[in-house]
Structures are given as C-alpha cells and as structure tokens.
Short mmCIF file of C-alpha atoms in Angstrom, two decimals:
data_model
loop_
_atom_site.label_atom_id
_atom_site.label_comp_id
_atom_site.label_asym_id
_atom_site.label_seq_id
_atom_site.Cartn_x
_atom_site.Cartn_y
_atom_site.Cartn_z
CA UNK A 1 99.86 -0.03 -156.43
CA UNK A 2 98.27 3.36 -155.84
CA UNK A 3 100.59 6.03 -154.91
CA UNK A 4 98.30 6.34 -151.51
CA UNK A 5 99.65 2.40 -150.71
CA UNK A 6 103.23 3.45 -151.33
CA UNK A 7 105.48 4.73 -148.10
CA UNK A 8 107.86 6.37 -149.39
CA UNK A 9 110.19 9.65 -148.60
CA UNK A 10 111.94 11.80 -151.15
CA UNK A 11 109.85 10.55 -153.82
CA UNK A 12 112.42 10.42 -157.69
CA UNK A 13 110.44 9.81 -160.79
CA UNK A 14 112.86 8.25 -163.60
CA UNK A 15 110.87 8.82 -167.16
CA UNK A 16 112.94 6.17 -168.91
CA UNK A 17 112.68 6.03 -172.82
CA UNK A 18 114.35 3.50 -173.52
CA UNK A 19 111.55 1.36 -171.49
CA UNK A 20 108.75 3.81 -172.09
CA UNK A 21 107.94 3.11 -168.15
CA UNK A 22 108.60 5.45 -165.16
CA UNK A 23 110.65 4.43 -162.30
CA UNK A 24 109.92 5.97 -158.85
CA UNK A 25 112.39 6.27 -156.24
CA UNK A 26 113.02 7.17 -152.50
CA UNK A 27 113.47 6.49 -149.32
CA UNK A 28 111.99 3.21 -148.34
CA UNK A 29 113.40 1.90 -145.92
CA UNK A 30 110.81 1.25 -142.53
CA UNK A 31 113.27 3.12 -140.14
CA UNK A 32 115.12 4.87 -141.81
CA UNK A 33 116.32 7.29 -139.03
CA UNK A 34 118.11 5.19 -136.21
CA UNK A 35 117.83 1.55 -138.00
CA UNK A 36 121.07 -0.30 -140.07
CA UNK A 37 120.27 0.45 -143.79
CA UNK A 38 118.72 -2.12 -145.79
CA UNK A 39 118.40 -1.40 -149.48
CA UNK A 40 116.80 0.76 -152.00
CA UNK A 41 113.67 -0.15 -153.95
CA UNK A 42 111.80 1.26 -156.99
CA UNK A 43 108.39 1.09 -158.28
CA UNK A 44 107.27 1.03 -162.24
CA UNK A 45 104.45 2.02 -163.76
CA UNK A 46 103.45 2.56 -167.80
CA UNK A 47 100.35 5.39 -166.72
CA UNK A 48 101.57 7.06 -163.37
CA UNK A 49 98.71 5.34 -161.94
CA UNK A 50 99.25 2.07 -161.39
CA UNK A 51 102.74 0.87 -159.94
CA UNK A 52 104.26 -2.45 -159.65
CA UNK A 53 106.78 -3.19 -157.28
CA UNK A 54 108.79 -2.73 -155.15
CA UNK A 55 111.70 -4.26 -156.52
CA UNK A 56 115.21 -4.12 -154.84
CA UNK A 57 117.76 -1.93 -156.95
CA UNK A 58 120.74 -2.02 -154.34
CA UNK A 59 122.22 -3.54 -151.12
CA UNK A 60 125.28 -2.67 -149.89
CA UNK A 61 127.63 -5.07 -151.11
CA UNK A 62 130.21 -6.54 -148.50
CA UNK A 63 132.94 -3.93 -147.95
CA UNK A 64 130.72 -0.64 -148.42
CA UNK A 65 131.52 2.06 -146.07
CA UNK A 66 127.54 3.21 -145.31
CA UNK A 67 125.69 1.66 -142.86
CA UNK A 68 123.30 3.67 -141.79
CA UNK A 69 120.29 6.45 -142.95
CA UNK A 70 119.83 5.14 -146.77
CA UNK A 71 118.35 7.96 -148.05
CA UNK A 72 117.51 9.74 -150.92
CA UNK A 73 118.35 7.92 -154.06
CA UNK A 74 117.80 9.58 -157.85
CA UNK A 75 118.55 7.79 -160.50
CA UNK A 76 119.81 9.72 -164.02
CA UNK A 77 120.77 8.59 -167.26
CA UNK A 78 124.22 9.86 -168.38
CA UNK A 79 126.45 8.38 -171.33
CA UNK A 80 124.52 5.62 -171.70
CA UNK A 81 124.27 4.14 -167.86
CA UNK A 82 121.72 4.54 -165.17
CA UNK A 83 123.74 6.56 -162.31
CA UNK A 84 121.91 6.39 -158.25
CA UNK A 85 122.94 9.25 -156.19
CA UNK A 86 122.04 8.52 -152.47
CA UNK A 87 122.87 9.77 -149.23
CA UNK A 88 125.12 7.37 -146.40
CA UNK A 89 126.28 7.26 -143.50
CA UNK A 90 128.25 5.55 -140.23
CA UNK A 91 129.76 5.25 -137.21
CA UNK A 92 132.87 7.99 -137.37
CA UNK A 93 132.06 9.24 -141.09
CA UNK A 94 130.05 12.58 -141.75
CA UNK A 95 127.06 11.58 -144.02
CA UNK A 96 127.86 12.02 -147.31
CA UNK A 97 126.37 11.45 -151.11
CA UNK A 98 127.70 7.84 -152.99
CA UNK A 99 127.45 7.52 -156.65
CA UNK A 100 126.75 3.87 -158.00
CA UNK A 101 125.76 2.54 -161.56
CA UNK A 102 123.55 0.08 -163.51
CA UNK A 103 123.33 -1.11 -167.47
CA UNK A 104 119.66 -0.72 -165.74
CA UNK A 105 117.05 1.46 -164.13
CA UNK A 106 116.04 -1.72 -162.10
CA UNK A 107 119.85 -2.40 -160.95
CA UNK A 108 121.54 -3.68 -159.53
CA UNK A 109 123.53 -0.65 -158.82
CA UNK A 110 127.29 -1.18 -157.64
CA UNK A 111 129.32 1.73 -156.28
CA UNK A 112 131.42 3.91 -159.06
CA UNK A 113 134.29 4.50 -156.44
CA UNK A 114 135.74 3.83 -152.50
CA UNK A 115 134.50 6.90 -151.12
CA UNK A 116 131.56 9.61 -151.75
CA UNK A 117 131.71 12.27 -153.72
CA UNK A 118 131.18 14.70 -151.16
CA UNK A 119 133.75 15.99 -148.99
CA UNK A 120 134.83 13.41 -145.96
CA UNK A 121 134.86 15.81 -143.60
CA UNK A 122 131.52 17.70 -144.13
CA UNK A 123 128.37 16.79 -142.73
CA UNK A 124 126.32 16.22 -146.41
CA UNK A 125 123.19 14.61 -147.65
CA UNK A 126 120.89 15.06 -150.89
CA UNK A 127 123.26 15.07 -153.82
CA UNK A 128 121.62 15.44 -157.05
CA UNK A 129 122.84 15.79 -160.82
CA UNK A 130 123.73 18.40 -163.10
CA UNK A 131 125.16 17.99 -166.79
CA UNK A 132 126.26 22.05 -168.14
CA UNK A 133 126.20 23.34 -171.46
CA UNK A 134 129.86 22.47 -172.04
CA UNK A 135 129.13 18.50 -171.03
CA UNK A 136 130.38 18.99 -167.67
CA UNK A 137 129.24 16.59 -165.03
CA UNK A 138 128.37 18.35 -161.19
CA UNK A 139 126.77 17.02 -158.43
CA UNK A 140 125.06 19.61 -156.07
CA UNK A 141 124.23 18.31 -152.78
CA UNK A 142 123.56 20.45 -149.22
CA UNK A 143 126.13 21.20 -147.09
CA UNK A 144 124.07 19.90 -143.66
CA UNK A 145 122.78 22.72 -140.82
CA UNK A 146 123.67 20.62 -138.08
CA UNK A 147 127.62 20.96 -138.97
CA UNK A 148 127.36 24.52 -139.92
CA UNK A 149 124.19 25.98 -138.60
CA UNK A 150 123.61 28.02 -141.60
CA UNK A 151 122.37 25.24 -144.06
CA UNK A 152 124.52 25.65 -147.58
CA UNK A 153 123.70 24.27 -151.23
CA UNK A 154 126.90 23.57 -153.01
CA UNK A 155 128.06 22.22 -156.13
CA UNK A 156 131.08 19.82 -156.99
CA UNK A 157 132.54 18.98 -160.42
CA UNK A 158 132.75 15.52 -161.54
CA UNK A 159 134.81 13.09 -163.90
CA UNK A 160 133.34 12.92 -166.93
CA UNK A 161 132.44 9.20 -165.88
CA UNK A 162 131.19 10.55 -162.61
CA UNK A 163 133.52 8.34 -160.48
CA UNK A 164 136.05 11.05 -159.24
CA UNK A 165 135.01 14.85 -157.46
CA UNK A 166 137.50 17.82 -159.25
CA UNK A 167 138.33 19.96 -157.41
CA UNK A 168 136.45 22.18 -154.05
CA UNK A 169 133.36 22.44 -153.44
CA UNK A 170 131.69 25.78 -154.59
CA UNK A 171 128.93 27.72 -152.56
CA UNK A 172 125.84 28.61 -154.17
CA UNK A 173 123.52 30.13 -151.57
CA UNK A 174 122.79 29.44 -147.54
CA UNK A 175 119.16 28.83 -145.97
CA UNK A 176 119.07 32.21 -144.51
CA UNK A 177 119.09 34.36 -148.26
CA UNK A 178 115.65 33.00 -148.85
CA UNK A 179 112.47 35.02 -147.20
CA UNK A 180 110.87 31.46 -146.09
CA UNK A 181 112.68 29.37 -143.88
CA UNK A 182 112.50 29.53 -140.46
CA UNK A 183 114.70 29.61 -137.72
CA UNK A 184 114.97 26.55 -135.61
CA UNK A 185 116.59 26.46 -132.00
CA UNK A 186 118.96 23.50 -131.64
CA UNK A 187 118.47 21.15 -128.96
CA UNK A 188 122.62 20.21 -129.03
CA UNK A 189 123.67 22.05 -126.11
CA UNK A 190 125.13 24.53 -128.60
CA UNK A 191 123.03 27.27 -127.38
CA UNK A 192 122.51 28.68 -131.00
CA UNK A 193 118.53 29.47 -132.04
CA UNK A 194 119.42 30.52 -135.97
CA UNK A 195 119.90 27.38 -137.36
CA UNK A 196 118.04 26.61 -141.00
CA UNK A 197 117.80 24.14 -143.10
CA UNK A 198 118.34 23.01 -146.67
CA UNK A 199 117.90 19.80 -148.29
CA UNK A 200 116.42 18.35 -151.59
CA UNK A 201 117.98 20.57 -154.37
CA UNK A 202 117.24 19.56 -157.67
CA UNK A 203 117.95 21.44 -160.91
CA UNK A 204 114.98 22.35 -164.05
CA UNK A 205 115.92 24.60 -167.29
CA UNK A 206 112.59 26.07 -168.28
CA UNK A 207 111.65 26.23 -171.98
CA UNK A 208 112.38 29.77 -172.17
CA UNK A 209 116.23 28.96 -170.55
CA UNK A 210 115.97 29.90 -166.72
CA UNK A 211 117.79 27.70 -164.87
CA UNK A 212 115.64 26.84 -161.17
CA UNK A 213 116.44 24.95 -158.54
CA UNK A 214 114.26 23.41 -155.75
CA UNK A 215 115.57 23.20 -152.34
CA UNK A 216 112.90 22.47 -148.84
CA UNK A 217 113.19 23.50 -145.69
CA UNK A 218 111.44 23.94 -142.83
CA UNK A 219 108.91 27.17 -142.82
CA UNK A 220 106.78 28.68 -140.14
CA UNK A 221 104.07 26.44 -141.44
CA UNK A 222 106.06 23.41 -141.39
CA UNK A 223 107.87 21.40 -143.91
CA UNK A 224 108.00 23.11 -147.27
CA UNK A 225 109.52 23.39 -150.80
CA UNK A 226 110.46 27.17 -152.24
CA UNK A 227 112.93 27.50 -155.45
CA UNK A 228 115.64 29.85 -156.86
CA UNK A 229 116.65 31.71 -160.07
CA UNK A 230 120.09 31.62 -161.65
CA UNK A 231 120.53 35.32 -162.89
CA UNK A 232 123.50 34.07 -165.28
CA UNK A 233 121.70 30.70 -166.34
CA UNK A 234 124.91 28.97 -165.33
CA UNK A 235 124.72 26.53 -161.94
CA UNK A 236 126.91 28.57 -160.66
CA UNK A 237 124.78 31.73 -160.19
CA UNK A 238 124.39 34.33 -158.53
CA UNK A 239 120.91 32.92 -157.12
CA UNK A 240 117.98 34.83 -156.72
CA UNK A 241 115.52 33.32 -154.23
CA UNK A 242 111.51 33.08 -154.84
CA UNK A 243 109.94 34.90 -151.90
CA UNK A 244 106.76 31.97 -151.63
CA UNK A 245 107.41 28.60 -151.20
CA UNK A 246 105.89 26.32 -153.84
CA UNK A 247 104.61 23.53 -151.47
CA UNK A 248 104.13 25.51 -148.27
CA UNK A 249 102.78 23.16 -145.49
CA UNK A 250 103.88 19.33 -144.31
CA UNK A 251 105.40 18.34 -147.66
CA UNK A 252 108.66 18.55 -149.41
CA UNK A 253 111.80 17.18 -150.92
CA UNK A 254 110.77 16.80 -155.01
CA UNK A 255 111.86 17.12 -158.56
CA UNK A 256 109.93 17.90 -161.37
CA UNK A 257 109.96 15.36 -164.20
CA UNK A 258 108.40 15.09 -167.97
CA UNK A 259 105.22 12.54 -168.88
CA UNK A 260 105.99 11.32 -172.40
CA UNK A 261 103.62 13.39 -173.78
CA UNK A 262 104.88 16.71 -172.74
CA UNK A 263 102.95 17.11 -169.14
CA UNK A 264 105.14 18.52 -166.54
CA UNK A 265 104.85 17.21 -162.73
CA UNK A 266 106.08 18.07 -159.21
CA UNK A 267 106.48 15.17 -156.88
CA UNK A 268 107.15 15.36 -152.97
CA UNK A 269 106.35 13.42 -149.94
CA UNK A 270 103.70 14.27 -147.53
CA UNK A 271 103.10 14.40 -145.02
CA UNK A 272 106.61 14.69 -143.26
CA UNK A 273 105.90 12.22 -140.61
CA UNK A 274 107.13 8.18 -140.37
CA UNK A 275 105.21 6.09 -141.70
CA UNK A 276 102.34 8.14 -142.34
CA UNK A 277 104.77 9.80 -145.84
CA UNK A 278 103.02 9.17 -149.48
CA UNK A 279 104.62 10.53 -152.59
CA UNK A 280 102.59 12.90 -154.37
CA UNK A 281 102.03 14.03 -157.69
CA UNK A 282 100.93 17.65 -158.71
CA UNK A 283 100.77 19.01 -162.39
CA UNK A 284 103.24 22.26 -162.98
CA UNK A 285 103.10 24.82 -165.22
CA UNK A 286 106.56 27.00 -166.50
CA UNK A 287 105.73 30.88 -165.69
CA UNK A 288 108.10 33.49 -167.17
CA UNK A 289 110.98 32.71 -165.24
CA UNK A 290 109.77 30.59 -162.29
CA UNK A 291 107.14 28.10 -161.64
CA UNK A 292 103.32 27.60 -160.40
CA UNK A 293 102.14 24.74 -158.87
CA UNK A 294 98.42 23.30 -160.01
#
C-alpha cells in the first residue's frame, strides 16, 4: 500500500534498528469518535514508500477498562522492550493514557498495569514517552481543554519499568502561552468563549542540544501544529513558544523520526476530517535552536 491509501489519524513511525524496518502506527478505527473501540493496527515498510498491512497489534483483553476512543498509539523502545502509549475512555471513566508492553513492534501489546498513567480524575489524552539525562522515564500528556478550558501540557515521572506513575504531574505550559492557537466558543452550555486546545505532544532533541516539543491546536486557519523550546534543556523548562506553527492549516498531531540513513521527517495527518485523513511525511531540517519543515 501507499500512504495515500491508508486512512489514519495521529501517525507515529518507529524506526526499528533490530529489524531494520519502519512501523507506522496511528488511530485506525473507522469510527474513533462514538463507536466502541476495536483495535490498534500497524503497517510495516523497509523504504517508507511501500507498506504492508494492516496487522493488529492490540485488541482489548478481558477486563480492560477502556471501551471507546482508541486514539494516538505511540511505540517507544525502552530496556529492550516495546512500549505502546495510547488514549482510551469508557462510560464512568475520565479519558486517559494507558501504557502497554510487548517483546515485538508487531505486538501483541498487553497493559503494564490495571490503571492509566494519567490522573484518574483528569480528562487526559495523547501521552508520549521521554527519558531524561538521568535515565528517569516520564510521560508527557495533555490535560484536556474540555475539563479545564485552557488546555495544558503536563509531565509525570514513571517507574523504571513504566508500570507506575510517581508523584503528581508537573504543568509545563498552557495553550494560551502560544500566540497562534485560536480561542474557541464552547458548545457545552458553560458560556465560556476562550477555550484553547492542546494535543499531540512529542519531544525531540536537536543535534545542538536544544530540547523541543511539538504540539497541536486549532489556529485561525484550522488544525495546526507548532512547537516550543526548553530554556533549560530539561523537560521542566521553562518552555518558550515559537511564534509561527510548523504546519499552519488542516494538519497536525505529528512526530519526528529519523531514517536509517540519517534523514529527518515530520509525520502528521491531513486533512483533519474523517474518513479523509491520511499520514503525510515532510522532510525536516534542524535550524539553530529550532526546526524548518520543507
């Protein structure tokens, strides 16, 4: 298959050195909004042009709490295993990110714990993985605008095996700190008119040492993706927002991956409307302390 044949939101590419193959994960349920969640799927490739699949890597085991909104799977390698971070919700539960583990990028992935890694009473989504310079694992995620109005990006420490969150989350920044997200009029009867979205965080360290974070929101021109840089070089920031988004119209929830020959790519989905969304790859260049999308 070609990329333009794959319906997918929130694409994530794992460049797996063990198999010298690329694995493309994403939100693949045909109705990821209202229907019960079905599965997560993966496509594999050796050249980023021709893709095999889909192959199912996760279906909910008996007793698993998540029943809906199977969103935004990411697969990261850590201590010789493959860890899948993904969003779930269910009636009577807040939306949250659960962590799953497998011996293979092809799965099957099974939960590392009984509960999500995000706070149980917070509406959260789009957890990603970050390992700091002291080998401390973190989950970085969005505290949703639907609960707090001004969406946040937060970080929380994890145990070494990623099975247990440690301590309270730390606020990294709010959507309103960036100049480009658009204020939304809420339709939930609250009367609030200044809601701002955060979703899809992803960490990348430039070759010059600058720590950057992608995130997506709604801009005046539509769904968009920008980034921030850490002034301290650590996950705790402070985070300085870049004025203009990388992707300014009808595309977002992206990540950065490197090919086996050292090239950088930004992947994101576009357009932002089901069932037309497709994964898109854009060549990416590191600038001094930043990024440029070609």
